[in-house]
Short mmCIF file of C-alpha atoms in Angstrom, two decimals:
data_model
loop_
_atom_site.label_atom_id
_atom_site.label_comp_id
_atom_site.label_asym_id
_atom_site.label_seq_id
_atom_site.Cartn_x
_atom_site.Cartn_y
_atom_site.Cartn_z
CA GLU C 5 0.72 -8.39 18.17
CA ALA C 6 1.60 -4.71 17.77
CA GLY C 7 1.37 -3.28 14.28
CA VAL C 8 3.77 -1.09 12.33
CA ALA C 9 4.45 2.15 14.19
CA GLN C 10 5.26 5.45 12.48
CA SER C 11 5.99 8.96 13.70
CA PRO C 12 5.23 11.73 13.42
CA ARG C 13 1.69 11.37 12.10
CA TYR C 14 1.68 14.84 10.57
CA LYS C 15 4.39 17.27 9.51
CA ILE C 16 4.23 20.68 7.86
CA ILE C 17 7.44 22.23 6.51
CA GLU C 18 8.48 24.89 4.04
CA LYS C 19 10.12 24.01 0.75
CA ARG C 20 13.89 23.56 0.94
CA GLN C 21 13.66 22.45 4.57
CA SER C 22 14.56 18.92 5.65
CA VAL C 23 12.36 16.32 7.36
CA ALA C 24 12.72 12.80 8.75
CA PHE C 25 10.21 10.03 9.32
CA TRP C 26 10.59 7.06 11.64
CA CYS C 27 9.23 3.52 11.34
CA ASN C 28 9.23 0.55 13.72
CA PRO C 29 8.09 -2.64 11.95
CA ILE C 30 6.20 -5.59 13.37
CA SER C 31 8.46 -7.55 15.69
CA GLY C 32 10.44 -10.18 13.82
CA HIS C 33 9.72 -8.82 10.34
CA ALA C 34 13.01 -8.69 8.48
CA THR C 35 11.69 -6.95 5.35
CA LEU C 36 10.72 -3.29 5.50
CA TYR C 37 9.35 -0.99 2.80
CA TRP C 38 8.76 2.74 2.40
CA TYR C 39 5.98 3.88 0.06
CA GLN C 40 4.85 7.34 -1.05
CA GLN C 41 1.11 7.92 -1.53
CA ILE C 42 0.09 11.12 -3.28
CA LEU C 43 -3.53 12.18 -2.82
CA GLY C 44 -5.83 10.20 -5.09
CA GLN C 45 -3.12 7.68 -6.05
CA GLY C 46 -2.09 4.24 -4.88
CA PRO C 47 1.11 3.83 -2.85
CA LYS C 48 4.37 3.87 -4.81
CA LEU C 49 7.40 1.93 -3.59
CA LEU C 50 10.43 4.03 -2.67
CA ILE C 51 12.78 1.54 -1.05
CA GLN C 52 12.91 -2.01 0.28
CA PHE C 53 15.21 -3.30 3.04
CA GLN C 54 16.02 -6.87 3.97
CA ASN C 55 17.42 -6.70 7.51
CA ASN C 56 19.78 -3.69 7.25
CA GLY C 57 20.59 -4.08 3.54
CA VAL C 58 18.91 -2.32 0.61
CA VAL C 59 17.16 -4.71 -1.80
CA ASP C 60 15.54 -2.17 -4.14
CA ASP C 61 15.87 1.62 -4.24
CA SER C 62 15.32 2.08 -7.98
CA GLN C 63 12.40 4.50 -7.47
CA LEU C 64 13.98 6.55 -4.68
CA PRO C 65 14.91 10.11 -5.78
CA LYS C 66 18.42 9.83 -4.43
CA ASP C 67 19.31 13.48 -4.96
CA ARG C 68 16.99 14.42 -2.08
CA PHE C 69 15.72 11.24 -0.39
CA SER C 70 17.74 8.91 1.82
CA ALA C 71 16.82 5.99 4.05
CA GLU C 72 18.59 3.77 6.52
CA ARG C 73 17.93 0.77 8.71
CA LEU C 74 21.10 0.55 10.74
CA LYS C 75 20.32 -2.31 13.15
CA GLY C 76 17.85 -4.18 10.98
CA VAL C 77 14.82 -3.04 12.98
CA ASP C 78 13.80 0.65 12.97
CA SER C 79 14.13 2.71 9.81
CA THR C 80 14.36 6.41 9.03
CA LEU C 81 13.41 8.12 5.75
CA LYS C 82 14.80 11.62 5.16
CA ILE C 83 14.03 14.31 2.61
CA GLN C 84 16.54 17.12 2.11
CA PRO C 85 15.68 19.59 0.66
CA ALA C 86 11.91 19.15 0.34
CA LYS C 87 9.97 20.27 -2.72
CA LEU C 88 6.28 21.10 -3.05
CA GLU C 89 5.69 17.86 -4.98
CA ASP C 90 6.88 15.84 -1.97
CA SER C 91 3.57 16.56 -0.23
CA ALA C 92 2.15 13.08 0.31
CA VAL C 93 1.56 10.36 2.88
CA TYR C 94 4.67 8.29 3.59
CA LEU C 95 3.78 4.73 4.48
CA CYS C 96 6.00 2.13 6.08
CA ALA C 97 5.23 -1.57 5.65
CA SER C 98 6.82 -4.78 6.87
CA ARG C 99 6.66 -8.44 5.94
CA SER C 100 7.67 -11.67 7.56
CA THR C 101 10.21 -13.71 5.63
CA GLY C 102 8.52 -16.91 6.69
CA ARG C 103 7.73 -19.40 3.95
CA GLY C 104 4.65 -18.38 1.95
CA SER C 105 4.35 -15.04 3.76
CA TYR C 106 4.06 -12.41 1.07
CA GLU C 107 1.52 -10.00 2.52
CA GLN C 108 2.79 -6.62 3.65
CA TYR C 109 1.38 -4.88 6.71
CA PHE C 110 1.21 -1.11 6.69
CA GLY C 111 1.56 1.53 9.36
CA PRO C 112 -0.77 4.55 9.67
CA GLY C 113 1.55 6.78 7.62
CA THR C 114 3.01 10.25 8.03
CA ARG C 115 1.19 13.02 6.20
CA LEU C 116 3.71 15.57 4.91
CA THR C 117 2.66 19.00 3.69
CA VAL C 118 5.31 21.15 2.00
CA THR C 119 4.39 24.84 1.69
CA GLU W 28 6.92 -2.55 -16.15
CA ASP W 29 4.09 -3.85 -13.96
CA GLN W 30 0.77 -2.00 -14.32
CA VAL W 31 -2.52 -2.09 -12.43
CA THR W 32 -5.75 -0.42 -13.52
CA GLN W 33 -8.78 -0.34 -11.25
CA SER W 34 -12.36 0.45 -12.21
CA PRO W 35 -14.58 2.16 -11.49
CA GLU W 36 -12.74 5.03 -9.78
CA ALA W 37 -15.75 5.59 -7.53
CA LEU W 38 -18.90 3.61 -6.79
CA ARG W 39 -21.93 4.56 -4.76
CA LEU W 40 -24.29 1.76 -3.71
CA GLN W 41 -27.34 1.41 -1.53
CA GLU W 42 -27.02 -0.79 1.54
CA GLY W 43 -27.63 -4.39 0.44
CA GLU W 44 -26.90 -3.69 -3.24
CA SER W 45 -24.24 -6.16 -4.40
CA SER W 46 -21.56 -5.21 -6.95
CA SER W 47 -18.03 -5.95 -8.16
CA LEU W 48 -14.81 -3.97 -8.38
CA ASN W 49 -12.37 -4.70 -11.20
CA CYS W 50 -8.57 -4.85 -11.21
CA SER W 51 -6.78 -5.37 -14.55
CA TYR W 52 -3.06 -6.04 -14.47
CA THR W 53 0.02 -6.67 -16.56
CA VAL W 54 3.02 -8.19 -14.82
CA SER W 55 6.09 -10.16 -15.78
CA GLY W 56 5.48 -13.32 -13.80
CA LEU W 57 2.80 -12.92 -11.15
CA ARG W 58 3.98 -13.83 -7.69
CA GLY W 59 0.80 -12.59 -6.03
CA LEU W 60 -2.17 -10.25 -6.36
CA PHE W 61 -3.23 -8.38 -3.23
CA TRP W 62 -6.37 -6.58 -2.14
CA TYR W 63 -6.24 -3.92 0.57
CA ARG W 64 -8.83 -1.71 2.19
CA GLN W 65 -7.90 1.88 3.10
CA ASP W 66 -9.97 4.11 5.37
CA PRO W 67 -9.42 7.90 5.39
CA GLY W 68 -6.31 8.87 7.36
CA LYS W 69 -5.16 5.27 7.80
CA GLY W 70 -2.72 2.90 6.15
CA PRO W 71 -3.89 0.10 3.84
CA GLU W 72 -5.34 -2.92 5.65
CA PHE W 73 -4.58 -6.33 4.15
CA LEU W 74 -7.59 -8.32 2.89
CA PHE W 75 -6.53 -11.09 0.48
CA THR W 76 -3.67 -12.60 -1.49
CA LEU W 77 -4.36 -14.59 -4.68
CA TYR W 78 -1.59 -16.56 -6.32
CA SER W 79 -2.96 -18.32 -9.40
CA ALA W 80 -5.78 -18.08 -11.94
CA GLY W 81 -8.98 -19.68 -10.70
CA GLU W 82 -8.24 -19.03 -7.06
CA GLU W 83 -10.97 -17.50 -4.87
CA LYS W 84 -10.94 -16.21 -1.29
CA GLU W 85 -13.75 -14.99 0.93
CA LYS W 86 -14.03 -12.90 4.06
CA GLU W 87 -17.42 -11.90 5.42
CA ARG W 88 -19.19 -10.00 2.60
CA LEU W 89 -16.10 -9.89 0.34
CA LYS W 90 -14.98 -12.43 -2.23
CA ALA W 91 -11.90 -12.04 -4.42
CA THR W 92 -11.32 -13.94 -7.66
CA LEU W 93 -8.40 -14.09 -10.08
CA THR W 94 -7.94 -14.74 -13.81
CA LYS W 95 -4.80 -14.40 -15.92
CA LYS W 96 -5.59 -10.76 -16.72
CA GLU W 97 -7.78 -9.43 -13.94
CA SER W 98 -9.17 -9.80 -10.47
CA PHE W 99 -12.60 -9.00 -9.10
CA LEU W 100 -13.63 -8.03 -5.61
CA HIS W 101 -17.28 -8.99 -5.17
CA ILE W 102 -19.21 -7.29 -2.39
CA THR W 103 -22.41 -9.04 -1.34
CA ALA W 104 -25.14 -7.16 0.54
CA PRO W 105 -22.77 -4.38 1.62
CA LYS W 106 -23.21 -2.35 4.80
CA PRO W 107 -22.23 1.30 5.42
CA GLU W 108 -19.14 0.13 7.31
CA ASP W 109 -17.83 -1.36 4.04
CA SER W 110 -17.34 2.19 2.75
CA ALA W 111 -13.62 2.68 2.03
CA THR W 112 -11.10 2.82 -0.80
CA TYR W 113 -10.19 -0.64 -2.08
CA LEU W 114 -6.68 -1.01 -3.48
CA CYS W 115 -5.39 -3.74 -5.76
CA ALA W 116 -1.67 -4.50 -6.07
CA VAL W 117 0.55 -6.98 -7.87
CA GLN W 118 3.89 -8.47 -7.01
CA GLY W 119 6.05 -9.60 -9.91
CA SER W 120 8.68 -12.28 -9.83
CA GLY W 121 11.61 -9.86 -9.57
CA GLY W 122 13.98 -11.92 -7.49
CA GLY W 123 14.50 -10.48 -4.02
CA ALA W 124 12.80 -7.17 -4.89
CA ASP W 125 9.15 -7.73 -4.06
CA GLY W 126 7.64 -4.30 -3.62
CA LEU W 127 3.99 -3.96 -4.65
CA THR W 128 2.67 -2.06 -7.68
CA PHE W 129 -0.68 -0.52 -6.76
CA GLY W 130 -3.65 0.74 -8.74
CA LYS W 131 -5.29 4.06 -7.91
CA GLY W 132 -8.08 2.35 -6.01
CA THR W 133 -11.88 2.30 -6.08
CA HIS W 134 -13.62 4.66 -3.67
CA LEU W 135 -16.71 2.80 -2.45
CA ILE W 136 -19.59 4.50 -0.66
CA ILE W 137 -22.44 2.47 0.83
CA GLN W 138 -25.48 4.56 1.62
CA PRO W 139 -27.89 3.46 4.39
#
């Protein structure tokens, strides 16, 4: 079974530029999450999707971050404009909605550096 | 607000030297407590889920336990390949929103 795929793996941009990250979850996983992991910290939830609907975006900085999952499969996370403090690894995770399936499976992440 | 505190922040052990990592948590209605392993440059890798106090799970040299306030990850006779950052996370009973709240992790180094 293929894991969660993310691209690009690395991105370097200047502050005030925009950037987008892509995620393809494990096949059949209806629930998708985006997390932000700053160096030395644990991942922090940004947004959760169930199919193509948003379940929780309470920690998403909506003035600059946006995310979509139009067809209930792939998802895109965008930052516009980027700030220095957005430098982090952006992790995508997915989960089966089968009964008793609560564990989330993570992709390799996209490392963003804002200069 | 859910909170997770892990200790120690870093731990250096000799190969074969057993030890335990601690995860203290506060959560409004625990749905599950999760342990992940993270290697440098990679995403977290799922290890265990614990659902209720008294529960234990094992995998190779790792054993996770859970009480009402904390969880322990016991590492028995570790090998250098067990070196990684170990993350603990909780999931509260927040209806459909089930994102994880993570601790900062314990950076474990096993020296040959």
